[in-house]
Short mmCIF file of N, CA and C in Angstrom, two decimals:
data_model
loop_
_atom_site.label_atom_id
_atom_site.label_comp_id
_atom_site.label_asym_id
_atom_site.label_seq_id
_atom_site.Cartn_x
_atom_site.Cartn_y
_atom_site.Cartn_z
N UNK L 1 -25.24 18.52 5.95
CA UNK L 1 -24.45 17.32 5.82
C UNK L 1 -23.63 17.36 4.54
N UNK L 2 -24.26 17.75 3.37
CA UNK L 2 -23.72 17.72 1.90
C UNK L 2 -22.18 19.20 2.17
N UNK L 3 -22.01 19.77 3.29
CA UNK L 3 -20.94 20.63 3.46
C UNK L 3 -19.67 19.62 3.67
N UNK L 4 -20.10 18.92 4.40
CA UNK L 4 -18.59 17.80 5.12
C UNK L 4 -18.07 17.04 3.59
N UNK L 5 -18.99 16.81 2.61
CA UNK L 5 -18.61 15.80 1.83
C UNK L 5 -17.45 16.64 1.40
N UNK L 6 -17.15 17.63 0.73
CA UNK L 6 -15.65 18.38 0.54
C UNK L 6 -14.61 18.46 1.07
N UNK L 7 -15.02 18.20 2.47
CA UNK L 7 -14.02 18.67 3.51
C UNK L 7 -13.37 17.12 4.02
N UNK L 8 -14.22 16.17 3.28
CA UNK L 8 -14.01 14.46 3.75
C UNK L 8 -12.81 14.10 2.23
N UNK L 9 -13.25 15.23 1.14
CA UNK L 9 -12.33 14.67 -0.23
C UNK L 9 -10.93 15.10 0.45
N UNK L 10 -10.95 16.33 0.85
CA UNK L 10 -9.62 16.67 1.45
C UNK L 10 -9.33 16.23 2.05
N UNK L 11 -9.71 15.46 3.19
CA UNK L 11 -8.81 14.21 4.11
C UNK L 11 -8.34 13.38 3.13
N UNK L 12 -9.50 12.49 2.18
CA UNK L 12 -8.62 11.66 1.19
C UNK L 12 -7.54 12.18 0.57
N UNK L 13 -7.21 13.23 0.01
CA UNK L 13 -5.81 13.84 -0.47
C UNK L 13 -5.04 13.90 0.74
N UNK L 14 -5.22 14.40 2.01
CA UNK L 14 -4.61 14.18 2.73
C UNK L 14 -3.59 12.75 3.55
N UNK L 15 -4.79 12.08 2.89
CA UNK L 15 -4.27 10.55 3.54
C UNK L 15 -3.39 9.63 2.17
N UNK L 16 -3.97 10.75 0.78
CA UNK L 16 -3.21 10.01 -0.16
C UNK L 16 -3.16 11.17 -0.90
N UNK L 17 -1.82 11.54 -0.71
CA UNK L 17 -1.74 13.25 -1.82
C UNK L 17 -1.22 12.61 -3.02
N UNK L 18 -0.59 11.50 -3.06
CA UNK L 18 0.32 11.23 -4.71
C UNK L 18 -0.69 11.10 -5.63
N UNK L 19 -1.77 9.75 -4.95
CA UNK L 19 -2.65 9.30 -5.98
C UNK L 19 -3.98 9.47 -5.58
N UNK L 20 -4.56 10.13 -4.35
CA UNK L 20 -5.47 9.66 -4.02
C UNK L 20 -5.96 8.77 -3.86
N UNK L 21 -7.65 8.59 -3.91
CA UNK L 21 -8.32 7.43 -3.45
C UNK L 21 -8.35 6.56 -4.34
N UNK L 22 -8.58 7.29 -5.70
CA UNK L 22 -9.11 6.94 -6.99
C UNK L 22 -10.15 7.01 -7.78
N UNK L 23 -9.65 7.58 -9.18
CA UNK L 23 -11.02 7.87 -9.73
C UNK L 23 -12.05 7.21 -9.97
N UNK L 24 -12.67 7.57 -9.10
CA UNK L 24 -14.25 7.29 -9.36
C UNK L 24 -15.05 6.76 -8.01
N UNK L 25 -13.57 6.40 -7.16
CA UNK L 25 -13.54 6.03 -5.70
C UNK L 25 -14.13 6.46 -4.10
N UNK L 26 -14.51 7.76 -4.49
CA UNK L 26 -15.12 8.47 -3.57
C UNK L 26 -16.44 7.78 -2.85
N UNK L 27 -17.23 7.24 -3.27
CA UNK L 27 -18.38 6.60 -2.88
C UNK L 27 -17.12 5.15 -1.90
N UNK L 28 -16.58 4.51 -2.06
CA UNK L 28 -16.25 3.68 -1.61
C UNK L 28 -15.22 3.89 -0.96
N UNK L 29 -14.81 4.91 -0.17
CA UNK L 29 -14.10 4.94 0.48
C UNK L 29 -14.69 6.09 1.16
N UNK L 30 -15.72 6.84 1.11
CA UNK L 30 -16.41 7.42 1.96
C UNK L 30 -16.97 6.94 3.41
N UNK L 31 -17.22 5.69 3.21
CA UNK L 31 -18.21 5.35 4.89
C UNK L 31 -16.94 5.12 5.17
N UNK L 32 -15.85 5.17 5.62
CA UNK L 32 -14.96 4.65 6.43
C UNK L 32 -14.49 6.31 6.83
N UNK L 33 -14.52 7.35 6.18
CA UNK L 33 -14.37 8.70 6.73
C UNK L 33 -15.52 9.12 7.88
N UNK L 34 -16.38 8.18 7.32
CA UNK L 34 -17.77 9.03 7.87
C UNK L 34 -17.59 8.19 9.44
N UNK L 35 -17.13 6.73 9.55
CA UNK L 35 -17.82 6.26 10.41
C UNK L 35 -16.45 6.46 11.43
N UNK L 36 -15.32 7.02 10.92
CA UNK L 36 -14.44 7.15 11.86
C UNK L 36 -14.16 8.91 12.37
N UNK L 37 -14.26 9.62 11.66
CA UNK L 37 -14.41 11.15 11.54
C UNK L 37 -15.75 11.94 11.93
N UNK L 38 -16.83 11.47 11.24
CA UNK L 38 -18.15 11.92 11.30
C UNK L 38 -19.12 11.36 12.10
N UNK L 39 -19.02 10.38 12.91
CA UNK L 39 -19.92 9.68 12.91
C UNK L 39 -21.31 10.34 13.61
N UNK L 40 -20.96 11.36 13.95
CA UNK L 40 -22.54 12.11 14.33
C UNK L 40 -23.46 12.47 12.95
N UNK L 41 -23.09 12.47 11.81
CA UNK L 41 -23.56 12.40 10.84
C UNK L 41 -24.38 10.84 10.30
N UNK L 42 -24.54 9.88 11.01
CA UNK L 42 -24.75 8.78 10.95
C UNK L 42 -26.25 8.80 11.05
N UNK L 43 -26.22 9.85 12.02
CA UNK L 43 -28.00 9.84 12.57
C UNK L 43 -29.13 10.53 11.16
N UNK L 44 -28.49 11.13 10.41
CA UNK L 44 -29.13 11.35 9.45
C UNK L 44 -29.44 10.76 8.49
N UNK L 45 -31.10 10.64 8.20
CA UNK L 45 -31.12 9.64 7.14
C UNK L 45 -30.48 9.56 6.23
N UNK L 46 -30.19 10.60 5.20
CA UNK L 46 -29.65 10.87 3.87
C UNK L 46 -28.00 10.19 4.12
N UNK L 47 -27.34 10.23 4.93
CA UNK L 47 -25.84 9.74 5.07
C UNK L 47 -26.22 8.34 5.64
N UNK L 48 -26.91 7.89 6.62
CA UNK L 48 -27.74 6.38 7.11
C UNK L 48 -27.37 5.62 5.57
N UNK L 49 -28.52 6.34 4.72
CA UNK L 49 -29.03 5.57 2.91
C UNK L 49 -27.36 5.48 1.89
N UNK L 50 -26.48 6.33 2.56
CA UNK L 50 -25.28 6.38 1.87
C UNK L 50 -24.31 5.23 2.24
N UNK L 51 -24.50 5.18 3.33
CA UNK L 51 -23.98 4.14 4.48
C UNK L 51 -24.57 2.18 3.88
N UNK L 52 -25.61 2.02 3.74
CA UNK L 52 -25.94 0.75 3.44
C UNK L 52 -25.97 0.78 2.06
N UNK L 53 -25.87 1.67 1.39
CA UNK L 53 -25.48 1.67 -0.07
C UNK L 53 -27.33 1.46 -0.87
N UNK L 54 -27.73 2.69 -0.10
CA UNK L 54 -29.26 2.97 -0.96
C UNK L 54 -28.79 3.78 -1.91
N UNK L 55 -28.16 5.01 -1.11
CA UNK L 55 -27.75 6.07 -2.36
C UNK L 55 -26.56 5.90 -2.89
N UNK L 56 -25.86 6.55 -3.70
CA UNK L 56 -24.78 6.84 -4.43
C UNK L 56 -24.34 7.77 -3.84
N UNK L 57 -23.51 8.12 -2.99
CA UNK L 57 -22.71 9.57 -2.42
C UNK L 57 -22.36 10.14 -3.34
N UNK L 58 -22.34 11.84 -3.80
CA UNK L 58 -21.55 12.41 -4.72
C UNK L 58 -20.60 13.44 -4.05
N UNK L 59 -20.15 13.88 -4.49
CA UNK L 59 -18.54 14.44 -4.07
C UNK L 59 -18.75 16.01 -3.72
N UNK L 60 -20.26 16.34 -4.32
CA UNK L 60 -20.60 17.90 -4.18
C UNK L 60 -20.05 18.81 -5.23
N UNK L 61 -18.23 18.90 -4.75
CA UNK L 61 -17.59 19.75 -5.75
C UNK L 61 -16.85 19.35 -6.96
N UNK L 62 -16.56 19.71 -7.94
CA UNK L 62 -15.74 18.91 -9.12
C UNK L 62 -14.09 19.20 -8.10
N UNK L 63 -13.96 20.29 -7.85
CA UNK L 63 -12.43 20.97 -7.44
C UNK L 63 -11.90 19.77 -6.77
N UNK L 64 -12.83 19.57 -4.86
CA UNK L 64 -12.52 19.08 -4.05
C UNK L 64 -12.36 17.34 -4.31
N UNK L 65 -13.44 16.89 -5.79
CA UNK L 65 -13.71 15.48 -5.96
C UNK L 65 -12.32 15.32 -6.74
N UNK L 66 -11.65 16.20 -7.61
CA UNK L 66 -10.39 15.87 -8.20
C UNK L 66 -9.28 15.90 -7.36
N UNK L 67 -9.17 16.54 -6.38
CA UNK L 67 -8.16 16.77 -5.37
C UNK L 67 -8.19 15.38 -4.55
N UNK L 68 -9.16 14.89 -4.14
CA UNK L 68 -9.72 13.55 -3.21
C UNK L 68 -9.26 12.43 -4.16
N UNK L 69 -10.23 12.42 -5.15
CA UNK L 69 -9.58 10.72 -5.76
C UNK L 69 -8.71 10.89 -6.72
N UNK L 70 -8.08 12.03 -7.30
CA UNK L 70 -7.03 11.94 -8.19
C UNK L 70 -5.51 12.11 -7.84
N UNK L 71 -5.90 12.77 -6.56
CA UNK L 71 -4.52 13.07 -5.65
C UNK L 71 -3.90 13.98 -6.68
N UNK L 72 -2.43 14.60 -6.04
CA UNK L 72 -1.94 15.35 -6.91
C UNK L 72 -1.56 14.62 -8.71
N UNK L 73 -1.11 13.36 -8.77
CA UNK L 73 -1.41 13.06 -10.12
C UNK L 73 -1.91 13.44 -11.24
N UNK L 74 -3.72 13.62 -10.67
CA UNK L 74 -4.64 14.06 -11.18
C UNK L 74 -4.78 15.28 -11.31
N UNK L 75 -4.82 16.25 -10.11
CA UNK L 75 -5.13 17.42 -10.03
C UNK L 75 -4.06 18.29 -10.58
N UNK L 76 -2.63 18.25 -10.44
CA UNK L 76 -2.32 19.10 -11.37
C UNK L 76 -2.38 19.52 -13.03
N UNK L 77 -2.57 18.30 -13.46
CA UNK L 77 -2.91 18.50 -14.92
C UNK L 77 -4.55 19.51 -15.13
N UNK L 78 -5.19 18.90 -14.09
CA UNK L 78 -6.98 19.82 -14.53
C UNK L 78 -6.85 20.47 -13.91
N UNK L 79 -5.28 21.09 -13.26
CA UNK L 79 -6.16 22.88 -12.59
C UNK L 79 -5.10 23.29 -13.42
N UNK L 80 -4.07 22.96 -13.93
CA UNK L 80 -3.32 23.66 -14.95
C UNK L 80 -4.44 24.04 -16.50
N UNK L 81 -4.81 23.09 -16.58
CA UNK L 81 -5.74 23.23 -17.81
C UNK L 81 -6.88 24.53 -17.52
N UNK L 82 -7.82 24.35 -16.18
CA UNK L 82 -8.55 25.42 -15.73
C UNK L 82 -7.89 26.11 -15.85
N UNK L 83 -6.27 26.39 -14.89
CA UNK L 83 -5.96 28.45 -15.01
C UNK L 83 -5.38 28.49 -16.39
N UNK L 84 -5.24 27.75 -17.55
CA UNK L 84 -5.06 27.75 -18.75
C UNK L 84 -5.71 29.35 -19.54
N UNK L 85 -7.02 28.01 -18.77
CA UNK L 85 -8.32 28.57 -19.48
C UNK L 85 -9.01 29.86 -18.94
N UNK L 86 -8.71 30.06 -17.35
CA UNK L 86 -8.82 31.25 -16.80
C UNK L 86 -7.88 32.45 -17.56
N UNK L 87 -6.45 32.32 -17.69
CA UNK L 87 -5.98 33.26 -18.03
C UNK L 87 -6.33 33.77 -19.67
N UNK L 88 -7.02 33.26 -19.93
CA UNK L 88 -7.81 33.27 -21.35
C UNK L 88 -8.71 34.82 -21.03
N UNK L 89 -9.19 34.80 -20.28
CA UNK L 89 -9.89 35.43 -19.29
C UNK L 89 -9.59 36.60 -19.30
N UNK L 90 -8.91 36.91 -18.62
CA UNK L 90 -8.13 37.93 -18.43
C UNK L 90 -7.66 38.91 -19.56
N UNK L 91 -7.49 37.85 -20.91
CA UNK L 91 -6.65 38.52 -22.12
C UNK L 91 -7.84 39.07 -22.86
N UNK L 92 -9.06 38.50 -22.13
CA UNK L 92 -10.23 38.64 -22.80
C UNK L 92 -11.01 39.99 -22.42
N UNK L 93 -10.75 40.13 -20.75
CA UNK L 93 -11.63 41.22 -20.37
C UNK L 93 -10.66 42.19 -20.41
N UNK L 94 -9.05 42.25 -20.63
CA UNK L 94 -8.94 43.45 -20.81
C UNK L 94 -9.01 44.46 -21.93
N UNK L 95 -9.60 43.87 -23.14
CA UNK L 95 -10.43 44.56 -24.05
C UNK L 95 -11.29 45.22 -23.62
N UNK L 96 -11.37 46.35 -24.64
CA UNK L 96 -12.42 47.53 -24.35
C UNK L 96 -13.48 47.47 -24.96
N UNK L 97 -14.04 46.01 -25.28
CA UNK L 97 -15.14 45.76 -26.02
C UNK L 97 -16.10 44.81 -24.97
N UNK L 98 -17.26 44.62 -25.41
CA UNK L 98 -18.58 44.21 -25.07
C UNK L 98 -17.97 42.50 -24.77
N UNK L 99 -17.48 41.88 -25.23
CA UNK L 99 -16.91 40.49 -25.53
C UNK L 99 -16.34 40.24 -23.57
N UNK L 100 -15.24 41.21 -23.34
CA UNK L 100 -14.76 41.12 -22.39
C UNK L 100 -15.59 40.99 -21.29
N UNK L 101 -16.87 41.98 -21.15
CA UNK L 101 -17.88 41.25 -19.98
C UNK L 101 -18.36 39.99 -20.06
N UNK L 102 -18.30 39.60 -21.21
CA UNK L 102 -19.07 38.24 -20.97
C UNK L 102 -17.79 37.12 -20.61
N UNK L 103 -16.73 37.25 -21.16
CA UNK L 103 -15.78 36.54 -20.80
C UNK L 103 -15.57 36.10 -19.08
N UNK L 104 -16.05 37.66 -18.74
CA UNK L 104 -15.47 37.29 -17.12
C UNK L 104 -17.00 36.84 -16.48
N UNK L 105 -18.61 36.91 -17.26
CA UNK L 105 -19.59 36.18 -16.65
C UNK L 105 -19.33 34.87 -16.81
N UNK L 106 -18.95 34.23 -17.98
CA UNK L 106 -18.81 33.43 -18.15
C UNK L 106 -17.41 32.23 -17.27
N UNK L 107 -16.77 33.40 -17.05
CA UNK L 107 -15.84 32.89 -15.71
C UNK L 107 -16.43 32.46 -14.35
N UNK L 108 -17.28 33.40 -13.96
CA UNK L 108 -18.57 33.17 -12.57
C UNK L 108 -18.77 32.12 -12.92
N UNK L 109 -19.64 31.56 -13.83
CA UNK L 109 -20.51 30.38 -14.14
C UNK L 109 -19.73 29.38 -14.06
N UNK L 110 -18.30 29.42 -14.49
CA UNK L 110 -17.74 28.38 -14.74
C UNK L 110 -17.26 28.07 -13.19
N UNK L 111 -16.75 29.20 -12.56
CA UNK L 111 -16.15 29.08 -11.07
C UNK L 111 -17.25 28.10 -10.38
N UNK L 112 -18.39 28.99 -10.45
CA UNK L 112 -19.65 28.42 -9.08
C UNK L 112 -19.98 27.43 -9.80
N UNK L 113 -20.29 26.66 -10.77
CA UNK L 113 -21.26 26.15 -11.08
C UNK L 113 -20.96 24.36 -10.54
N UNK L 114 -19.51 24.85 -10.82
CA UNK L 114 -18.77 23.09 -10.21
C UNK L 114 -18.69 23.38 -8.42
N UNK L 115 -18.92 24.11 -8.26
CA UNK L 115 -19.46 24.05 -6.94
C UNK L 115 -20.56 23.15 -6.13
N UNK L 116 -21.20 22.83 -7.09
CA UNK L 116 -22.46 22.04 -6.83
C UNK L 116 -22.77 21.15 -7.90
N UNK L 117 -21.68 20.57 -8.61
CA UNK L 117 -21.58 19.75 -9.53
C UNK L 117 -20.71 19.02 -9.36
N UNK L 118 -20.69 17.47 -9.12
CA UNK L 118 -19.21 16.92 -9.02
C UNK L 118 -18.87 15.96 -10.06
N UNK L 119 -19.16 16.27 -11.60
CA UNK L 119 -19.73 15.12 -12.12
C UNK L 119 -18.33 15.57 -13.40
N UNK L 120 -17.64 15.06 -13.91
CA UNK L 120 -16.70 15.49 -15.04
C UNK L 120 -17.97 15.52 -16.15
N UNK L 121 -18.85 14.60 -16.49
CA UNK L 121 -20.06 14.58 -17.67
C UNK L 121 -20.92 15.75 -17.06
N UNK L 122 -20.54 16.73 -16.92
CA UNK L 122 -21.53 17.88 -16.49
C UNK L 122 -21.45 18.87 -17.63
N UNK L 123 -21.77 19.15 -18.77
CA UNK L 123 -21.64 19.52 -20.38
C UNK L 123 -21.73 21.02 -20.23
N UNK L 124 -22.25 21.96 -19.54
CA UNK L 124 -22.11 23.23 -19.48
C UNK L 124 -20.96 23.78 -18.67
N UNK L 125 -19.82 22.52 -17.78
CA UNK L 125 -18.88 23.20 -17.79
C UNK L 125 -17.67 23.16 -18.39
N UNK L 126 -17.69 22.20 -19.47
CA UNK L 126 -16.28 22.29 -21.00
C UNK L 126 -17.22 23.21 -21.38
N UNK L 127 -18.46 23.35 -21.66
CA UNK L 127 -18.60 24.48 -22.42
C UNK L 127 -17.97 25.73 -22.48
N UNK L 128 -18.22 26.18 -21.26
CA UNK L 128 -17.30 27.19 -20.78
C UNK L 128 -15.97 27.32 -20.28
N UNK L 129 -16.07 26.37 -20.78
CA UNK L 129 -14.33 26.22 -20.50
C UNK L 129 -14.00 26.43 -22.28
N UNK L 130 -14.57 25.75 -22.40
CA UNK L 130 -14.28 25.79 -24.46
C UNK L 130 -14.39 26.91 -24.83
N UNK L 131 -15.57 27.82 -24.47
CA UNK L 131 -15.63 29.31 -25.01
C UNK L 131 -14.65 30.71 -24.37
N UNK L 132 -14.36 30.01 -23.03
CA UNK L 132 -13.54 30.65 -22.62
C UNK L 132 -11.98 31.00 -22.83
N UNK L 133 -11.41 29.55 -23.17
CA UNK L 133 -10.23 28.94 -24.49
C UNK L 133 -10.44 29.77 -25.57
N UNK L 134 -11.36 29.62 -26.24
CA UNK L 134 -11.60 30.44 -27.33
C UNK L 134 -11.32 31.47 -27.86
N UNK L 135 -12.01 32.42 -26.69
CA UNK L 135 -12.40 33.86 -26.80
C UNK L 135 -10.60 34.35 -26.44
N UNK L 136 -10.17 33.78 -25.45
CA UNK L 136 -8.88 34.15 -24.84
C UNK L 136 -7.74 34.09 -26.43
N UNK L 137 -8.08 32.73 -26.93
CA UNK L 137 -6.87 32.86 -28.25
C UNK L 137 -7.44 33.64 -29.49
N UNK L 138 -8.36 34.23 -29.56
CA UNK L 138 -8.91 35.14 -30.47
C UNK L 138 -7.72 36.44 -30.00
N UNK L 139 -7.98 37.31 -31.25
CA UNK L 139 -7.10 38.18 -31.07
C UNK L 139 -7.86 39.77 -31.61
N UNK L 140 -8.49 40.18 -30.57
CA UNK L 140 -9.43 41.44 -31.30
C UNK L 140 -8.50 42.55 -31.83
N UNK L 141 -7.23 42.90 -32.24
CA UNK L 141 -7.05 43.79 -32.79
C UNK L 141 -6.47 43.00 -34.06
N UNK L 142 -6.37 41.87 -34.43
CA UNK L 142 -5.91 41.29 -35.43
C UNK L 142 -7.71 41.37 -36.65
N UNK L 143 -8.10 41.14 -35.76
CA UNK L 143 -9.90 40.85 -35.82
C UNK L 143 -10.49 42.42 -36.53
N UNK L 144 -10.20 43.57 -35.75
CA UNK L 144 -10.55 45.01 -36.22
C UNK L 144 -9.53 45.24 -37.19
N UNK L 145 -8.47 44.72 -37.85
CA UNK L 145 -7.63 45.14 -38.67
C UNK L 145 -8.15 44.44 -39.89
N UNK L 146 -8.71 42.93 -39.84
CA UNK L 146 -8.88 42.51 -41.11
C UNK L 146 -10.28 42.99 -41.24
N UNK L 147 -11.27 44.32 -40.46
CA UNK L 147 -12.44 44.42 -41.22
C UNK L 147 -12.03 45.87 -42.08
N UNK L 148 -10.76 46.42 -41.97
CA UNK L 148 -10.80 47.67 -42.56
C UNK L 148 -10.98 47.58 -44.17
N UNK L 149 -11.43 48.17 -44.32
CA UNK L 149 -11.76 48.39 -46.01
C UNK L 149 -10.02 49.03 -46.55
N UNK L 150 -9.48 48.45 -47.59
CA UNK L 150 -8.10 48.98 -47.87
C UNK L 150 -8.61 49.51 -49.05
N UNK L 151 -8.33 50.63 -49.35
CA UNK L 151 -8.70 51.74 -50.97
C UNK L 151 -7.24 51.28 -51.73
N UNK L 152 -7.48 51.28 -52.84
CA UNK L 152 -6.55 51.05 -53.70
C UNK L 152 -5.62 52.63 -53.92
N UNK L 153 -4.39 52.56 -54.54
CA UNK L 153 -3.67 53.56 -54.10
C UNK L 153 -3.61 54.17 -55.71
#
């Protein structure tokens, strides 16, 4: 059931690409996807408890939850900022140093991890987004030049 909730944010962009639903809107404008789109999903308790408002629905993905209630508005600014921070990445692993693998693990983590996180207060992924920023505007041959020892002439 927790597969459809992504695929329900993208109808909301679909039905509202400028602005979406709205942030923070996803829970409240969910049962009206579910009960007109899904409704074989009804029979399950866990979407039932979402439905009378036991649970809190969450969005699953950060990607798909910014695309849904922020509409394009929203979403282009935070995926510009992500491939910002991705191409950080890149400047990072193509060094021939030890630094560069972790740059691009640290890319995995950051990719999957909002996969199953839909929460912006989810703190390990600015993290990696921050270290990833980081590492990308570092400059390792500026870095190996100021450790050389200069001999006086």
């Amino acid at each position: 059931v927790r597969l459809v909730f992504p695929f329900i944010c993208l109808q909301m962009f679909a039905t509202n690409p400028l602005f979406g639903v709205g942030a923070g809107a996803f829970a409240e404008a969910l049962p009206a996807f579910i009960v007109e789109d899904y409704s074989w999903a009804i029979q399950f308790g866990e979407v039932a408890r979402y439905l009378n408002g036991t649970l809190t629905p969450s969005a699953v993905s950060l990607y798909t939850r910014v695309i849904g209630e922020l509409g394009l508005i929203g979403a282009i600014p935070f995926f510009s900022f992500l491939i910002s921070s991705l191409r950080c990445v890149g400047k990072v692993a193509s060094c021939d140093i030890p630094r560069g693998y972790h740059a691009v693990f640290l890319c995995m983590v950051l990719l999957c991890s909002q996969l199953q996180f839909a929460s912006f207060v989810y703190l390990p992924f600015w993290l990696v987004v921050g270290f990833l920023d980081a590492a990308g505007r570092s400059d390792p041959q500026r870095e190996s030049r100021s450790n050389v020892v200069r001999t006086p002439q």
